[in-house]
Coordinates of C-alpha atoms in Angstrom, one line a residue:
M237 CA -7.5 -15.3 -12.5
G238 CA -5.0 -14.4 -9.7
K239 CA -5.3 -13.8 -6.0
H240 CA -7.5 -11.2 -4.3
Y241 CA -5.7 -9.8 -1.3
T242 CA -7.6 -7.7 1.3
A243 CA -6.5 -5.4 4.0
S244 CA -7.2 -5.3 7.7
K245 CA -6.8 -2.9 10.7
N246 CA -4.9 -3.7 13.5
R247 CA -3.9 -1.8 16.7
T248 CA -0.7 -2.7 18.6
Q249 CA -1.1 -3.9 22.0
G250 CA -0.5 -0.4 24.0
R251 CA -1.1 1.8 21.2
D252 CA -4.0 4.0 20.2
G253 CA -3.3 4.1 16.5
W254 CA -4.4 1.8 14.3
S255 CA -2.5 0.2 11.6
I256 CA -3.4 -1.6 8.1
I257 CA -2.0 -4.9 7.1
F258 CA -1.9 -6.4 3.7
R259 CA -0.5 -8.4 1.0
H260 CA 0.6 -6.3 -2.0
P261 CA -0.4 -7.9 -5.6
A262 CA 2.4 -6.0 -7.2
R263 CA 5.7 -6.4 -4.5
L264 CA 7.6 -9.5 -4.3
D265 CA 8.0 -11.7 -1.3
P266 CA 11.5 -11.8 -0.2
S267 CA 11.0 -15.3 1.4
T268 CA 9.2 -16.8 -1.8
G269 CA 10.0 -14.2 -4.9
R270 CA 6.5 -14.3 -5.5
P271 CA 3.9 -11.1 -5.8
G272 CA 2.2 -10.9 -2.1
R273 CA 4.6 -9.2 0.2
R274 CA 3.2 -8.6 3.4
V275 CA 3.0 -4.8 4.5
R276 CA 2.2 -3.3 7.7
R277 CA 2.1 0.6 8.0
G278 CA 0.5 3.0 10.4
L279 CA -2.7 5.1 9.2
G280 CA -2.0 8.2 11.4
T281 CA -5.3 7.7 13.5
S282 CA -6.7 6.0 16.4
D283 CA -10.9 6.9 15.0
D284 CA -12.3 3.5 14.5
T285 CA -14.5 4.6 12.0
E286 CA -12.0 6.6 10.1
A287 CA -9.7 3.4 10.0
D288 CA -12.6 1.4 8.5
A289 CA -13.0 3.7 5.6
L290 CA -9.5 3.9 5.1
V291 CA -9.2 0.0 5.0
E292 CA -12.2 -0.5 2.4
Q293 CA -10.3 2.2 0.2
L294 CA -7.4 0.2 0.4
N295 CA -9.5 -2.7 -0.5
E296 CA -11.0 -0.9 -3.5
I297 CA -7.5 -0.6 -5.0
L298 CA -6.8 -4.4 -4.2
R299 CA -9.9 -5.0 -5.9
T300 CA -8.7 -3.2 -8.9
P301 CA -5.6 -4.6 -11.0
S302 CA -5.6 -1.7 -13.1
L303 CA -4.6 0.6 -10.4
W304 CA -1.7 -1.9 -9.5
E305 CA 0.9 0.0 -12.0
P306 CA 3.0 2.7 -10.6
L307 CA 1.8 5.2 -13.1
A308 CA -1.9 4.8 -11.7
R309 CA -0.7 6.7 -9.0
H310 CA -2.5 9.8 -10.1
K311 CA -5.7 8.1 -10.9
A312 CA -5.8 6.4 -7.1
A313 CA -4.6 10.0 -5.5
A314 CA -7.5 11.6 -7.3
L315 CA -9.8 8.8 -5.9
Y316 CA -8.6 7.8 -2.6
D317 CA -7.5 9.2 0.7
S318 CA -3.6 10.4 0.2
R319 CA -2.7 8.0 3.1
V320 CA -4.0 5.2 1.6
V321 CA -2.0 5.5 -1.9
D322 CA 1.1 6.4 0.0
V323 CA 0.9 3.1 1.7
F324 CA -0.1 1.2 -1.6
Y325 CA 2.5 2.9 -3.8
E326 CA 5.7 3.2 -1.1
G327 CA 8.4 0.7 -2.5
L328 CA 6.5 0.4 -6.3
E329 CA 8.1 3.2 -7.9
A330 CA 11.6 2.8 -8.9
A331 CA 13.7 5.7 -8.0
R332 CA 15.2 8.1 -9.6
T333 CA 19.0 7.5 -10.4
D334 CA 21.4 9.9 -11.1
F335 CA 24.1 8.2 -13.4
R336 CA 25.8 11.3 -14.0
S337 CA 26.9 11.8 -10.3
I338 CA 27.8 8.1 -10.2
R339 CA 30.4 8.3 -13.2
D340 CA 31.8 11.5 -11.5

């Protein structure tokens, strides 16, 4: 069984808003080449209760390996807050390349 990562909230000194910190199970850590890249993103809220709810939603995604695939984003979007979905799937989906413009 693989590692289970968890998310936590953090507030930078001197700032009102909460951030979320977690190790991403599907993104490679550039220093080790292994899954578990550290991610820190702002949650867009200064409300403690709302931040706790968003952290719990992200922890549900982290406990559900079937949601770690880029194609599962639509399913996650139906279940969780858009901020949580954006944080988790950012950088996970491959960018579409326009080969025709590159060739020209």
